Amino acid sequence: MHVDRPASGASSVLKARDEMTCQVRDVLNRVGDKWTLSVVNELGAGPRRFNELRRAVPGISQRMLTATLRVLERDGLVIRSVYAEVPPRVDYELTPLGRTLLERVWGLVDWAVEHHDDIEGARDRYDARRAPDNSP
């Protein structure tokens, strides 16, 4: 059986699309994890110390907050500032890039709040259609 290969131009378009898909997936995996958006949202109010963040993000452990902040710093979304005081003080704040993420997140949050009842209603209708018939 003979299979036609895409022309070289089509092949480069497919390769570029695949690379872009990987890049998008990489970023969405980062911001879509369990804690990132909560931490970014809390930092939207301004610089915070570690324990302030820990208290503000319900359920996050010290280990997960540390890991999340490190990744956000590595990605250029958060800056960590250390002050030579006694005791030492460390603040975390959003970078300009982090603020652009926060602006986008607020749009998603607004959408979720606006459509929560619609989604709940759709779930209820779906579940009702899938429920087994218990009538005799």
mmCIF file of the C-alpha atoms, coordinates in Angstrom:
data_MODEL
# 
_entry.id   MODEL 
# 
loop_
_atom_site.group_PDB 
_atom_site.id 
_atom_site.type_symbol 
_atom_site.label_atom_id 
_atom_site.label_alt_id 
_atom_site.label_comp_id 
_atom_site.label_asym_id 
_atom_site.label_entity_id 
_atom_site.label_seq_id 
_atom_site.pdbx_PDB_ins_code 
_atom_site.Cartn_x 
_atom_site.Cartn_y 
_atom_site.Cartn_z 
_atom_site.occupancy 
_atom_site.B_iso_or_equiv 
_atom_site.pdbx_formal_charge 
_atom_site.auth_seq_id 
_atom_site.auth_comp_id 
_atom_site.auth_asym_id 
_atom_site.auth_atom_id 
_atom_site.pdbx_PDB_model_num 
ATOM 1   C CA . MET A 1 1   ? 0.000   0.000  0.000  1.00 0.00 ? 1   MET A CA 1 
ATOM 2   C CA . HIS A 1 2   ? 1.344   3.403  -0.954 1.00 0.00 ? 2   HIS A CA 1 
ATOM 3   C CA . VAL A 1 3   ? 0.972   6.383  1.385  1.00 0.00 ? 3   VAL A CA 1 
ATOM 4   C CA . ASP A 1 4   ? 1.622   9.860  0.069  1.00 0.00 ? 4   ASP A CA 1 
ATOM 5   C CA . ARG A 1 5   ? 3.947   11.910 2.235  1.00 0.00 ? 5   ARG A CA 1 
ATOM 6   C CA . PRO A 1 6   ? 3.078   15.538 2.835  1.00 0.00 ? 6   PRO A CA 1 
ATOM 7   C CA . ALA A 1 7   ? 4.935   18.050 0.714  1.00 0.00 ? 7   ALA A CA 1 
ATOM 8   C CA . SER A 1 8   ? 7.941   19.591 2.472  1.00 0.00 ? 8   SER A CA 1 
ATOM 9   C CA . GLY A 1 9   ? 5.980   22.803 3.114  1.00 0.00 ? 9   GLY A CA 1 
ATOM 10  C CA . ALA A 1 10  ? 3.164   20.876 4.764  1.00 0.00 ? 10  ALA A CA 1 
ATOM 11  C CA . SER A 1 11  ? 5.701   18.940 6.819  1.00 0.00 ? 11  SER A CA 1 
ATOM 12  C CA . SER A 1 12  ? 7.236   22.132 8.194  1.00 0.00 ? 12  SER A CA 1 
ATOM 13  C CA . VAL A 1 13  ? 3.784   23.483 9.055  1.00 0.00 ? 13  VAL A CA 1 
ATOM 14  C CA . LEU A 1 14  ? 2.959   20.278 10.949 1.00 0.00 ? 14  LEU A CA 1 
ATOM 15  C CA . LYS A 1 15  ? 6.270   20.412 12.782 1.00 0.00 ? 15  LYS A CA 1 
ATOM 16  C CA . ALA A 1 16  ? 5.716   24.058 13.779 1.00 0.00 ? 16  ALA A CA 1 
ATOM 17  C CA . ARG A 1 17  ? 2.198   23.218 14.963 1.00 0.00 ? 17  ARG A CA 1 
ATOM 18  C CA . ASP A 1 18  ? 3.500   20.312 17.048 1.00 0.00 ? 18  ASP A CA 1 
ATOM 19  C CA . GLU A 1 19  ? 6.185   22.496 18.630 1.00 0.00 ? 19  GLU A CA 1 
ATOM 20  C CA . MET A 1 20  ? 3.619   25.182 19.456 1.00 0.00 ? 20  MET A CA 1 
ATOM 21  C CA . THR A 1 21  ? 1.298   22.561 20.958 1.00 0.00 ? 21  THR A CA 1 
ATOM 22  C CA . CYS A 1 22  ? 4.122   21.341 23.205 1.00 0.00 ? 22  CYS A CA 1 
ATOM 23  C CA . GLN A 1 23  ? 4.924   24.892 24.286 1.00 0.00 ? 23  GLN A CA 1 
ATOM 24  C CA . VAL A 1 24  ? 1.298   25.612 25.125 1.00 0.00 ? 24  VAL A CA 1 
ATOM 25  C CA . ARG A 1 25  ? 0.947   22.327 26.995 1.00 0.00 ? 25  ARG A CA 1 
ATOM 26  C CA . ASP A 1 26  ? 4.089   23.109 28.991 1.00 0.00 ? 26  ASP A CA 1 
ATOM 27  C CA . VAL A 1 27  ? 2.752   26.491 30.128 1.00 0.00 ? 27  VAL A CA 1 
ATOM 28  C CA . LEU A 1 28  ? -0.775  25.234 30.802 1.00 0.00 ? 28  LEU A CA 1 
ATOM 29  C CA . ASN A 1 29  ? 0.581   22.350 32.867 1.00 0.00 ? 29  ASN A CA 1 
ATOM 30  C CA . ARG A 1 30  ? 2.444   24.879 34.993 1.00 0.00 ? 30  ARG A CA 1 
ATOM 31  C CA . VAL A 1 31  ? -0.436  27.260 35.598 1.00 0.00 ? 31  VAL A CA 1 
ATOM 32  C CA . GLY A 1 32  ? -3.047  24.514 35.765 1.00 0.00 ? 32  GLY A CA 1 
ATOM 33  C CA . ASP A 1 33  ? -1.566  22.609 38.669 1.00 0.00 ? 33  ASP A CA 1 
ATOM 34  C CA . LYS A 1 34  ? -3.315  22.460 42.017 1.00 0.00 ? 34  LYS A CA 1 
ATOM 35  C CA . TRP A 1 35  ? -1.626  25.439 43.708 1.00 0.00 ? 35  TRP A CA 1 
ATOM 36  C CA . THR A 1 36  ? -0.202  27.888 41.169 1.00 0.00 ? 36  THR A CA 1 
ATOM 37  C CA . LEU A 1 37  ? -3.312  29.951 40.505 1.00 0.00 ? 37  LEU A CA 1 
ATOM 38  C CA . SER A 1 38  ? -4.096  30.261 44.218 1.00 0.00 ? 38  SER A CA 1 
ATOM 39  C CA . VAL A 1 39  ? -0.576  31.513 44.958 1.00 0.00 ? 39  VAL A CA 1 
ATOM 40  C CA . VAL A 1 40  ? -0.591  33.899 41.980 1.00 0.00 ? 40  VAL A CA 1 
ATOM 41  C CA . ASN A 1 41  ? -3.990  35.208 43.024 1.00 0.00 ? 41  ASN A CA 1 
ATOM 42  C CA . GLU A 1 42  ? -2.781  35.874 46.586 1.00 0.00 ? 42  GLU A CA 1 
ATOM 43  C CA . LEU A 1 43  ? 0.315   37.664 45.297 1.00 0.00 ? 43  LEU A CA 1 
ATOM 44  C CA . GLY A 1 44  ? -1.966  39.882 43.221 1.00 0.00 ? 44  GLY A CA 1 
ATOM 45  C CA . ALA A 1 45  ? -2.596  41.910 46.390 1.00 0.00 ? 45  ALA A CA 1 
ATOM 46  C CA . GLY A 1 46  ? 1.103   42.737 46.646 1.00 0.00 ? 46  GLY A CA 1 
ATOM 47  C CA . PRO A 1 47  ? 4.287   41.328 48.166 1.00 0.00 ? 47  PRO A CA 1 
ATOM 48  C CA . ARG A 1 48  ? 3.769   38.626 50.759 1.00 0.00 ? 48  ARG A CA 1 
ATOM 49  C CA . ARG A 1 49  ? 5.952   36.768 53.195 1.00 0.00 ? 49  ARG A CA 1 
ATOM 50  C CA . PHE A 1 50  ? 6.026   32.996 53.091 1.00 0.00 ? 50  PHE A CA 1 
ATOM 51  C CA . ASN A 1 51  ? 3.860   32.418 56.175 1.00 0.00 ? 51  ASN A CA 1 
ATOM 52  C CA . GLU A 1 52  ? 1.334   35.011 55.013 1.00 0.00 ? 52  GLU A CA 1 
ATOM 53  C CA . LEU A 1 53  ? 0.959   33.059 51.784 1.00 0.00 ? 53  LEU A CA 1 
ATOM 54  C CA . ARG A 1 54  ? 0.707   29.778 53.644 1.00 0.00 ? 54  ARG A CA 1 
ATOM 55  C CA . ARG A 1 55  ? -2.130  31.098 55.796 1.00 0.00 ? 55  ARG A CA 1 
ATOM 56  C CA . ALA A 1 56  ? -3.873  32.652 52.780 1.00 0.00 ? 56  ALA A CA 1 
ATOM 57  C CA . VAL A 1 57  ? -3.896  29.483 50.645 1.00 0.00 ? 57  VAL A CA 1 
ATOM 58  C CA . PRO A 1 58  ? -6.059  26.918 52.447 1.00 0.00 ? 58  PRO A CA 1 
ATOM 59  C CA . GLY A 1 59  ? -4.703  23.383 52.436 1.00 0.00 ? 59  GLY A CA 1 
ATOM 60  C CA . ILE A 1 60  ? -1.255  24.077 51.017 1.00 0.00 ? 60  ILE A CA 1 
ATOM 61  C CA . SER A 1 61  ? 1.626   22.497 52.898 1.00 0.00 ? 61  SER A CA 1 
ATOM 62  C CA . GLN A 1 62  ? 4.921   24.216 53.568 1.00 0.00 ? 62  GLN A CA 1 
ATOM 63  C CA . ARG A 1 63  ? 6.622   21.806 51.172 1.00 0.00 ? 63  ARG A CA 1 
ATOM 64  C CA . MET A 1 64  ? 4.136   22.465 48.339 1.00 0.00 ? 64  MET A CA 1 
ATOM 65  C CA . LEU A 1 65  ? 4.255   26.227 48.825 1.00 0.00 ? 65  LEU A CA 1 
ATOM 66  C CA . THR A 1 66  ? 8.050   26.135 48.696 1.00 0.00 ? 66  THR A CA 1 
ATOM 67  C CA . ALA A 1 67  ? 7.996   24.015 45.526 1.00 0.00 ? 67  ALA A CA 1 
ATOM 68  C CA . THR A 1 68  ? 5.335   26.188 43.880 1.00 0.00 ? 68  THR A CA 1 
ATOM 69  C CA . LEU A 1 69  ? 7.194   29.413 44.647 1.00 0.00 ? 69  LEU A CA 1 
ATOM 70  C CA . ARG A 1 70  ? 10.447  27.983 43.299 1.00 0.00 ? 70  ARG A CA 1 
ATOM 71  C CA . VAL A 1 71  ? 8.850   26.987 40.013 1.00 0.00 ? 71  VAL A CA 1 
ATOM 72  C CA . LEU A 1 72  ? 7.081   30.339 39.701 1.00 0.00 ? 72  LEU A CA 1 
ATOM 73  C CA . GLU A 1 73  ? 10.372  32.114 40.349 1.00 0.00 ? 73  GLU A CA 1 
ATOM 74  C CA . ARG A 1 74  ? 12.144  29.919 37.780 1.00 0.00 ? 74  ARG A CA 1 
ATOM 75  C CA . ASP A 1 75  ? 9.422   30.686 35.218 1.00 0.00 ? 75  ASP A CA 1 
ATOM 76  C CA . GLY A 1 76  ? 9.836   34.429 35.795 1.00 0.00 ? 76  GLY A CA 1 
ATOM 77  C CA . LEU A 1 77  ? 6.388   34.904 37.313 1.00 0.00 ? 77  LEU A CA 1 
ATOM 78  C CA . VAL A 1 78  ? 7.498   35.610 40.890 1.00 0.00 ? 78  VAL A CA 1 
ATOM 79  C CA . ILE A 1 79  ? 10.476  37.434 42.338 1.00 0.00 ? 79  ILE A CA 1 
ATOM 80  C CA . ARG A 1 80  ? 11.954  36.480 45.692 1.00 0.00 ? 80  ARG A CA 1 
ATOM 81  C CA . SER A 1 81  ? 13.550  39.320 47.650 1.00 0.00 ? 81  SER A CA 1 
ATOM 82  C CA . VAL A 1 82  ? 15.770  38.607 50.654 1.00 0.00 ? 82  VAL A CA 1 
ATOM 83  C CA . TYR A 1 83  ? 16.369  41.393 53.177 1.00 0.00 ? 83  TYR A CA 1 
ATOM 84  C CA . ALA A 1 84  ? 19.380  41.282 55.481 1.00 0.00 ? 84  ALA A CA 1 
ATOM 85  C CA . GLU A 1 85  ? 17.513  41.874 58.707 1.00 0.00 ? 85  GLU A CA 1 
ATOM 86  C CA . VAL A 1 86  ? 17.420  40.061 61.994 1.00 0.00 ? 86  VAL A CA 1 
ATOM 87  C CA . PRO A 1 87  ? 15.536  37.814 61.611 1.00 0.00 ? 87  PRO A CA 1 
ATOM 88  C CA . PRO A 1 88  ? 15.996  37.605 57.832 1.00 0.00 ? 88  PRO A CA 1 
ATOM 89  C CA . ARG A 1 89  ? 12.957  38.648 55.811 1.00 0.00 ? 89  ARG A CA 1 
ATOM 90  C CA . VAL A 1 90  ? 11.946  37.135 52.475 1.00 0.00 ? 90  VAL A CA 1 
ATOM 91  C CA . ASP A 1 91  ? 9.167   38.585 50.349 1.00 0.00 ? 91  ASP A CA 1 
ATOM 92  C CA . TYR A 1 92  ? 7.560   37.163 47.230 1.00 0.00 ? 92  TYR A CA 1 
ATOM 93  C CA . GLU A 1 93  ? 5.811   39.254 44.609 1.00 0.00 ? 93  GLU A CA 1 
ATOM 94  C CA . LEU A 1 94  ? 4.568   38.970 41.064 1.00 0.00 ? 94  LEU A CA 1 
ATOM 95  C CA . THR A 1 95  ? 6.814   40.129 38.257 1.00 0.00 ? 95  THR A CA 1 
ATOM 96  C CA . PRO A 1 96  ? 5.304   42.122 35.384 1.00 0.00 ? 96  PRO A CA 1 
ATOM 97  C CA . LEU A 1 97  ? 4.988   38.792 33.530 1.00 0.00 ? 97  LEU A CA 1 
ATOM 98  C CA . GLY A 1 98  ? 3.209   37.302 36.552 1.00 0.00 ? 98  GLY A CA 1 
ATOM 99  C CA . ARG A 1 99  ? 0.784   40.224 36.556 1.00 0.00 ? 99  ARG A CA 1 
ATOM 100 C CA . THR A 1 100 ? -0.145  39.486 32.929 1.00 0.00 ? 100 THR A CA 1 
ATOM 101 C CA . LEU A 1 101 ? -0.993  35.931 33.991 1.00 0.00 ? 101 LEU A CA 1 
ATOM 102 C CA . LEU A 1 102 ? -3.087  37.259 36.853 1.00 0.00 ? 102 LEU A CA 1 
ATOM 103 C CA . GLU A 1 103 ? -5.065  39.483 34.459 1.00 0.00 ? 103 GLU A CA 1 
ATOM 104 C CA . ARG A 1 104 ? -5.899  36.432 32.348 1.00 0.00 ? 104 ARG A CA 1 
ATOM 105 C CA . VAL A 1 105 ? -6.755  34.352 35.402 1.00 0.00 ? 105 VAL A CA 1 
ATOM 106 C CA . TRP A 1 106 ? -9.238  36.953 36.626 1.00 0.00 ? 106 TRP A CA 1 
ATOM 107 C CA . GLY A 1 107 ? -11.075 36.613 33.314 1.00 0.00 ? 107 GLY A CA 1 
ATOM 108 C CA . LEU A 1 108 ? -11.289 32.850 33.809 1.00 0.00 ? 108 LEU A CA 1 
ATOM 109 C CA . VAL A 1 109 ? -12.434 33.280 37.418 1.00 0.00 ? 109 VAL A CA 1 
ATOM 110 C CA . ASP A 1 110 ? -15.134 35.738 36.304 1.00 0.00 ? 110 ASP A CA 1 
ATOM 111 C CA . TRP A 1 111 ? -16.289 33.252 33.665 1.00 0.00 ? 111 TRP A CA 1 
ATOM 112 C CA . ALA A 1 112 ? -16.389 30.397 36.213 1.00 0.00 ? 112 ALA A CA 1 
ATOM 113 C CA . VAL A 1 113 ? -18.443 32.447 38.674 1.00 0.00 ? 113 VAL A CA 1 
ATOM 114 C CA . GLU A 1 114 ? -20.801 33.654 35.957 1.00 0.00 ? 114 GLU A CA 1 
ATOM 115 C CA . HIS A 1 115 ? -21.413 30.152 34.569 1.00 0.00 ? 115 HIS A CA 1 
ATOM 116 C CA . HIS A 1 116 ? -21.189 27.981 37.685 1.00 0.00 ? 116 HIS A CA 1 
ATOM 117 C CA . ASP A 1 117 ? -24.969 27.520 37.909 1.00 0.00 ? 117 ASP A CA 1 
ATOM 118 C CA . ASP A 1 118 ? -25.134 26.661 34.189 1.00 0.00 ? 118 ASP A CA 1 
ATOM 119 C CA . ILE A 1 119 ? -22.480 23.989 34.616 1.00 0.00 ? 119 ILE A CA 1 
ATOM 120 C CA . GLU A 1 120 ? -24.141 22.564 37.739 1.00 0.00 ? 120 GLU A CA 1 
ATOM 121 C CA . GLY A 1 121 ? -27.454 22.395 35.846 1.00 0.00 ? 121 GLY A CA 1 
ATOM 122 C CA . ALA A 1 122 ? -25.807 20.626 32.917 1.00 0.00 ? 122 ALA A CA 1 
ATOM 123 C CA . ARG A 1 123 ? -24.198 18.125 35.292 1.00 0.00 ? 123 ARG A CA 1 
ATOM 124 C CA . ASP A 1 124 ? -27.518 17.448 36.993 1.00 0.00 ? 124 ASP A CA 1 
ATOM 125 C CA . ARG A 1 125 ? -29.253 16.876 33.618 1.00 0.00 ? 125 ARG A CA 1 
ATOM 126 C CA . TYR A 1 126 ? -26.445 14.587 32.447 1.00 0.00 ? 126 TYR A CA 1 
ATOM 127 C CA . ASP A 1 127 ? -26.476 12.575 35.684 1.00 0.00 ? 127 ASP A CA 1 
ATOM 128 C CA . ALA A 1 128 ? -30.277 12.251 35.534 1.00 0.00 ? 128 ALA A CA 1 
ATOM 129 C CA . ARG A 1 129 ? -30.049 10.801 31.999 1.00 0.00 ? 129 ARG A CA 1 
ATOM 130 C CA . ARG A 1 130 ? -27.358 8.356  33.112 1.00 0.00 ? 130 ARG A CA 1 
ATOM 131 C CA . ALA A 1 131 ? -29.053 7.257  36.345 1.00 0.00 ? 131 ALA A CA 1 
ATOM 132 C CA . PRO A 1 132 ? -30.251 3.646  36.285 1.00 0.00 ? 132 PRO A CA 1 
ATOM 133 C CA . ASP A 1 133 ? -33.980 3.199  36.144 1.00 0.00 ? 133 ASP A CA 1 
ATOM 134 C CA . ASN A 1 134 ? -34.982 1.954  39.594 1.00 0.00 ? 134 ASN A CA 1 
ATOM 135 C CA . SER A 1 135 ? -38.667 1.509  38.790 1.00 0.00 ? 135 SER A CA 1 
ATOM 136 C CA . PRO A 1 136 ? -40.103 -2.017 39.107 1.00 0.00 ? 136 PRO A CA 1 
# 
